[in-house]
CSV table of C-alpha atoms (C1' of nucleotides) in Angstrom, one decimal:
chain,number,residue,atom,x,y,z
A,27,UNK,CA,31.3,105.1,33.1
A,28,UNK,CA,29.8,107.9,30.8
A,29,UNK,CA,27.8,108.3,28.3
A,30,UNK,CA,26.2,110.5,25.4
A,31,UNK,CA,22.7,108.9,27.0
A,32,UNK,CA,23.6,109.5,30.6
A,33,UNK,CA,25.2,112.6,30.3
A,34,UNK,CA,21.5,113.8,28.5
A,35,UNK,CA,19.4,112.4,31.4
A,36,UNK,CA,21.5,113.8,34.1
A,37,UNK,CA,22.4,117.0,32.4
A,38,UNK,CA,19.7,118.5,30.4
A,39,UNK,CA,15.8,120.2,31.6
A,40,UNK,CA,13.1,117.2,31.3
A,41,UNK,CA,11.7,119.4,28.5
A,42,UNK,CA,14.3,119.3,26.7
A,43,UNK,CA,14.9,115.4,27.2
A,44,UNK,CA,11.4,114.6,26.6
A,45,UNK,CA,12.2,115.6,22.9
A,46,UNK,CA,15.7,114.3,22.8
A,47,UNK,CA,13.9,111.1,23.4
A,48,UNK,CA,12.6,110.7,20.4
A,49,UNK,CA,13.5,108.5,17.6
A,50,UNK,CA,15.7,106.7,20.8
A,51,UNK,CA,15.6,102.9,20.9
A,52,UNK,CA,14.2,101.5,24.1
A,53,UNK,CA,14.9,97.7,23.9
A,54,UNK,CA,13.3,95.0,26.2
A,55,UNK,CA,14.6,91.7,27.2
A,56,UNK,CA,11.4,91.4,29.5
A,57,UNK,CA,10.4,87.6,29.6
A,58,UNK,CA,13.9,86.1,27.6
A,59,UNK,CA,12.5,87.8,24.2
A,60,UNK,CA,14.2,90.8,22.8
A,61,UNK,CA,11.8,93.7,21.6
A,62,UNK,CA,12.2,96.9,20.9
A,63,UNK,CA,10.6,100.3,19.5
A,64,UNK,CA,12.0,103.5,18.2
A,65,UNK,CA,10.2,106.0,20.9
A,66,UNK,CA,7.5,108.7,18.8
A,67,UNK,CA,6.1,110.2,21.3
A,68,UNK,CA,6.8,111.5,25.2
A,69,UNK,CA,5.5,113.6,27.9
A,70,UNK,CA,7.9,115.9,30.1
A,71,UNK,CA,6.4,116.0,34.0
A,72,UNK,CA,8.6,118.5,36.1
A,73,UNK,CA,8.2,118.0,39.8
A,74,UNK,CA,8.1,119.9,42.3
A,75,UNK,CA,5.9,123.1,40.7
A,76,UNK,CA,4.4,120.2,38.1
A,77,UNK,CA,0.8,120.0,39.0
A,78,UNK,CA,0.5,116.8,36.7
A,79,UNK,CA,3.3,115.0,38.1
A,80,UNK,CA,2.9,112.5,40.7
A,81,UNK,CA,6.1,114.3,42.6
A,82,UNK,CA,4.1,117.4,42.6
A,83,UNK,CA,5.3,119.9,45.9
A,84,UNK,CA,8.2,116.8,46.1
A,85,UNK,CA,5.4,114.7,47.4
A,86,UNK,CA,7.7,111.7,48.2
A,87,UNK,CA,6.0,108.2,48.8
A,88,UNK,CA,6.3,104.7,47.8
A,89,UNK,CA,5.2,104.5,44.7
A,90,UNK,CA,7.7,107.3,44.1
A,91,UNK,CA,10.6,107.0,45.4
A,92,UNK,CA,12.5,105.9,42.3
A,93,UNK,CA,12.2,110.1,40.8
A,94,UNK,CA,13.9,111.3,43.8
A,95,UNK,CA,16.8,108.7,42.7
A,96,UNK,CA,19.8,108.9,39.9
A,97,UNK,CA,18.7,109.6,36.1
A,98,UNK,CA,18.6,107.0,34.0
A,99,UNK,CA,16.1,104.9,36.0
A,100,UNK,CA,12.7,103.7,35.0
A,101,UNK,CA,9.4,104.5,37.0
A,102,UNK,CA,7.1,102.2,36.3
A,103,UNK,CA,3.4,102.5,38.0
A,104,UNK,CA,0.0,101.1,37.2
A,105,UNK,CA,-2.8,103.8,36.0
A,106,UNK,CA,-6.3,103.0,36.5
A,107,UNK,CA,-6.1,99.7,37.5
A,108,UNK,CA,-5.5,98.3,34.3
A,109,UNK,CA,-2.7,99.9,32.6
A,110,UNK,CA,1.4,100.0,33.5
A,111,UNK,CA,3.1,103.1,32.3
A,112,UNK,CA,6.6,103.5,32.0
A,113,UNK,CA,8.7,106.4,32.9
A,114,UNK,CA,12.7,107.6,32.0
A,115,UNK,CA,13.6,109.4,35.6
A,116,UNK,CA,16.2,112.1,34.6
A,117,UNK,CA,18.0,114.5,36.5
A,118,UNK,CA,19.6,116.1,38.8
A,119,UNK,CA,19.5,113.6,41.5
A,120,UNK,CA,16.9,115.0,44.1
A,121,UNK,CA,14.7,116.3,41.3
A,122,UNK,CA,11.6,114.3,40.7
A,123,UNK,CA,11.9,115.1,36.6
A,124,UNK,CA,10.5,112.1,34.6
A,125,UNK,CA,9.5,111.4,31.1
A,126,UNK,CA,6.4,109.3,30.2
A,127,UNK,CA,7.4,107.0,26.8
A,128,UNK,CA,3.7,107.1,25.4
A,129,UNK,CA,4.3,105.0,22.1
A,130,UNK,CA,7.0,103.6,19.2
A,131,UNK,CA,7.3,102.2,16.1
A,132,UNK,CA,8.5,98.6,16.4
A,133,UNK,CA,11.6,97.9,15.7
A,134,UNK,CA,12.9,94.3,17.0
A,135,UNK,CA,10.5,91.5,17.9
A,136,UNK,CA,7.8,92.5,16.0
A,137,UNK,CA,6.3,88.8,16.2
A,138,UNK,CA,6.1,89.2,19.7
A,139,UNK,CA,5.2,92.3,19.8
A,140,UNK,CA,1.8,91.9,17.8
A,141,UNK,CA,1.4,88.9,19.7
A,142,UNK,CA,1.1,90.4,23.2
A,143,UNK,CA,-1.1,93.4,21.7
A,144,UNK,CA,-3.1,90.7,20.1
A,145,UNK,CA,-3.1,91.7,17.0
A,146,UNK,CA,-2.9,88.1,15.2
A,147,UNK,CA,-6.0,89.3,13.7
A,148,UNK,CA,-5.8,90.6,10.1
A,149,UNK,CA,-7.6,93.5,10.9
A,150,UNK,CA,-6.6,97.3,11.1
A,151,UNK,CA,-7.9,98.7,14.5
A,152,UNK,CA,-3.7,100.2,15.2
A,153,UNK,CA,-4.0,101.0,18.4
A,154,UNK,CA,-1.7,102.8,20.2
A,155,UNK,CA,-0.8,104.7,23.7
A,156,UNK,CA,2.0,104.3,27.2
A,157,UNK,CA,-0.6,101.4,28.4
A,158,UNK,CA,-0.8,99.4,24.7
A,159,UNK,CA,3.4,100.5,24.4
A,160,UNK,CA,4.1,98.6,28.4
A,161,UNK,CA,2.0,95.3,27.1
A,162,UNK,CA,4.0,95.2,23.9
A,163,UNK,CA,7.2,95.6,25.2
A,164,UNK,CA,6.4,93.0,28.6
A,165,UNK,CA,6.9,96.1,30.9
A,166,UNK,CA,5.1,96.0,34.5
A,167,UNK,CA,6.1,97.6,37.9
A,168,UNK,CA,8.8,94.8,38.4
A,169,UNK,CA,10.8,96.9,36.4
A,170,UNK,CA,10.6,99.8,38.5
A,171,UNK,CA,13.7,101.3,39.2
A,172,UNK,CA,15.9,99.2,36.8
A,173,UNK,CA,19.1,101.4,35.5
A,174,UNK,CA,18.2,101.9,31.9
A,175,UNK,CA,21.4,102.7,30.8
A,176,UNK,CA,23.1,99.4,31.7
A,177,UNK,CA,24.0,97.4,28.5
A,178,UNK,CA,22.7,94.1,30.1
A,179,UNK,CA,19.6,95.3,32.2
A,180,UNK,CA,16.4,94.3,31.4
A,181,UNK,CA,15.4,97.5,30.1
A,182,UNK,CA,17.6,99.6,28.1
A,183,UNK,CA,17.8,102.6,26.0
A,184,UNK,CA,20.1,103.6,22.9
A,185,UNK,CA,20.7,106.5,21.0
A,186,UNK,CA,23.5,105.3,18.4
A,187,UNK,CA,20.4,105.2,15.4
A,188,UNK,CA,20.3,108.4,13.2
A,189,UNK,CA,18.8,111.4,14.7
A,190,UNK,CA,15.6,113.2,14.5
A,191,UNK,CA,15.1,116.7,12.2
A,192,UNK,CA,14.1,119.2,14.6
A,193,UNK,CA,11.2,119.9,12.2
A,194,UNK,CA,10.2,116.6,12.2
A,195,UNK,CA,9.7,117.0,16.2
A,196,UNK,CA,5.8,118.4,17.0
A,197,UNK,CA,4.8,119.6,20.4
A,198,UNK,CA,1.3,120.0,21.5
A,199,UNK,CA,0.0,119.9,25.4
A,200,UNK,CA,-0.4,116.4,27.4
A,201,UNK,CA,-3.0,114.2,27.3
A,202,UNK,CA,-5.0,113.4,30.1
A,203,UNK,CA,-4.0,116.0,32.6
A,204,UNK,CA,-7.1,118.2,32.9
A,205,UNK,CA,-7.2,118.0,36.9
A,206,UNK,CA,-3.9,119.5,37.0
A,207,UNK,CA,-5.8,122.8,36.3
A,208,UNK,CA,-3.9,126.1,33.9
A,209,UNK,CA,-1.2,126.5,33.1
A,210,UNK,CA,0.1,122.6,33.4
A,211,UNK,CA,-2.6,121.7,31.0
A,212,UNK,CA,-1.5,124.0,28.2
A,213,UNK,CA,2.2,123.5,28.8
A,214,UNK,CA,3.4,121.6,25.6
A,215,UNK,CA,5.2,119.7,26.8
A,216,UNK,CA,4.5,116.3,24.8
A,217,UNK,CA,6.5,115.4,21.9
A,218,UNK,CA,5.6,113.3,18.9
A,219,UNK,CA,6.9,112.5,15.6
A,220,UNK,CA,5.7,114.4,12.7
A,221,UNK,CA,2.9,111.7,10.8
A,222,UNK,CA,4.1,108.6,12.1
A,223,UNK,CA,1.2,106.4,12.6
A,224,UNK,CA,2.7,105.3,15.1
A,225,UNK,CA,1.0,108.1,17.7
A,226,UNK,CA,-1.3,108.4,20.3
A,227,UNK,CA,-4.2,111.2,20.6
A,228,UNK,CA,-4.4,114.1,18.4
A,229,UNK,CA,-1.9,115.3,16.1
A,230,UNK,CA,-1.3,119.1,16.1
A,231,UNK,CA,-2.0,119.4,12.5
A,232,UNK,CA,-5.3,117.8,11.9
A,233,UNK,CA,-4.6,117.5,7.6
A,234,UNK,CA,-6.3,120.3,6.2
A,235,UNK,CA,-6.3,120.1,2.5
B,29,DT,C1',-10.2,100.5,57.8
B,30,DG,C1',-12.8,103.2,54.2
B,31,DT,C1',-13.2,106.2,50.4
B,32,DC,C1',-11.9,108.3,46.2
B,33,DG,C1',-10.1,109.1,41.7
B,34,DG,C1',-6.6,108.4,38.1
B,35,DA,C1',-0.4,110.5,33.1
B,36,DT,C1',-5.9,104.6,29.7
B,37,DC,C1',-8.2,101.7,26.3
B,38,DG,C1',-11.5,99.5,23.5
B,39,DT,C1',-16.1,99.1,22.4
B,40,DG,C1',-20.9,101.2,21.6
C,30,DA,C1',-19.8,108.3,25.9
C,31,DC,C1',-18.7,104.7,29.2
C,32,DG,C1',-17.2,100.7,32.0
C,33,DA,C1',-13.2,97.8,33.4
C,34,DT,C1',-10.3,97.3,37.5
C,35,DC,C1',-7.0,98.2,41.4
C,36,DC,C1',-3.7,100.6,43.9
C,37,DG,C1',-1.9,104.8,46.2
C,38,DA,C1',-2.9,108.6,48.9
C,39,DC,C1',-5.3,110.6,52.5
C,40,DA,C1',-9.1,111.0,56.0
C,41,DC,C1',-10.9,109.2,60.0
DNA sequence: TGTCGGATCGTG
DNA sequence: ACGATCCGACAC
């Protein structure tokens, strides 16, 4: 069974998918309630030479086993005790190339959604960010490894909504990276859409008017 | 068995 | 700027 999806995650660099990824629907049927958001923003980490990537020198353990598997998959891990992040693992199969989904603009289930970020306050105070984006969407490590290109997982992606304008598409470097040392940190290799508020971190154009 | 530090977040 | 909070990785 192919696909337009599948054939992207298997076929294409992790750069190059990280931005591809955007304006993608990732849908969630995590707890029996459908939610969903349009992905704005990504991160490409590209094992083995990837100093940032948890894969780095094809450093394979437990927790990440699921890279070294087929694209398509999701890598789901918990970071600093607190927060789980969710990864797309793409491909070729032996590569340990995965894409962190850092935020998204709701799109399906927004009641639930602002409900599990608890937001039922009238306030402002839009937070965003991969940890705040898991919480929303019911995503924890029991997803790991679930095929996200499967119509009836749990977890699935979908690229049928209208594309993305390249120039809409901003790269800047990744957040949160500095132990990974030169040149990983300056790579930009995060991906965001242009002035959605729906972003974490800085944007690359800071308004200047 | 023990230590160490992290792909974060929200408050101060 | 900082503390919460816990697991994976590695040293011993």
């Amino acid at each position: 069974m192919s696909s337009v999806l599948a054939d992207l995650l298997r076929g294409e660099d992790v750069v190059h998918i990280a931005r591809s990824l955007i304006g993608v629907e990732l849908i969630s049927w995590a707890g029996g309630v459908e939610t969903a958001v349009r992905i704005t923003e990504t991160e490409a980490y590209r094992a083995p030479e990837d100093r940032a990537s948890h894969a780095f020198g094809n450093r394979r353990t437990g927790r990440t086993e699921v890279m070294f598997g087929p694209p398509g998959h999701a890598y789901v891990y918990l970071c600093y005790g607190i927060h789980e992040m969710f990864n797309v693992v793409t491909g070729p199969e032996g590569q340990a190339h995965a894409v962190l989904i850092r935020a998204g603009a709701p799109s399906r289930g927004l009641e639930t959604i602002l409900q599990r970020r608890n937001m039922e306050r009238p306030g402002p105070k839009l937070s965003s960010g991969p940890g705040v984006l898991t919480r929303a969407l019911g995503i924890d490590r029991r997803h790991n490894g679930v095929d996200l290109c499967r119509t009836a997982g749990p977890l699935r992606l979908d690229m049928t909504g209208p594309p993305i304008a390249a120039a809409d598409i901003v790269a800047t470097p990744r957040i949160g990276i500095h132990f990974a040392g030169e040149p990983w940190i300056s790579q930009p290799w995060r991906f965001h859409l242009r002035d959605s508020p729906y972003v974490s971190g800085p944007r690359q154009a800071l308004k200047k008017r």
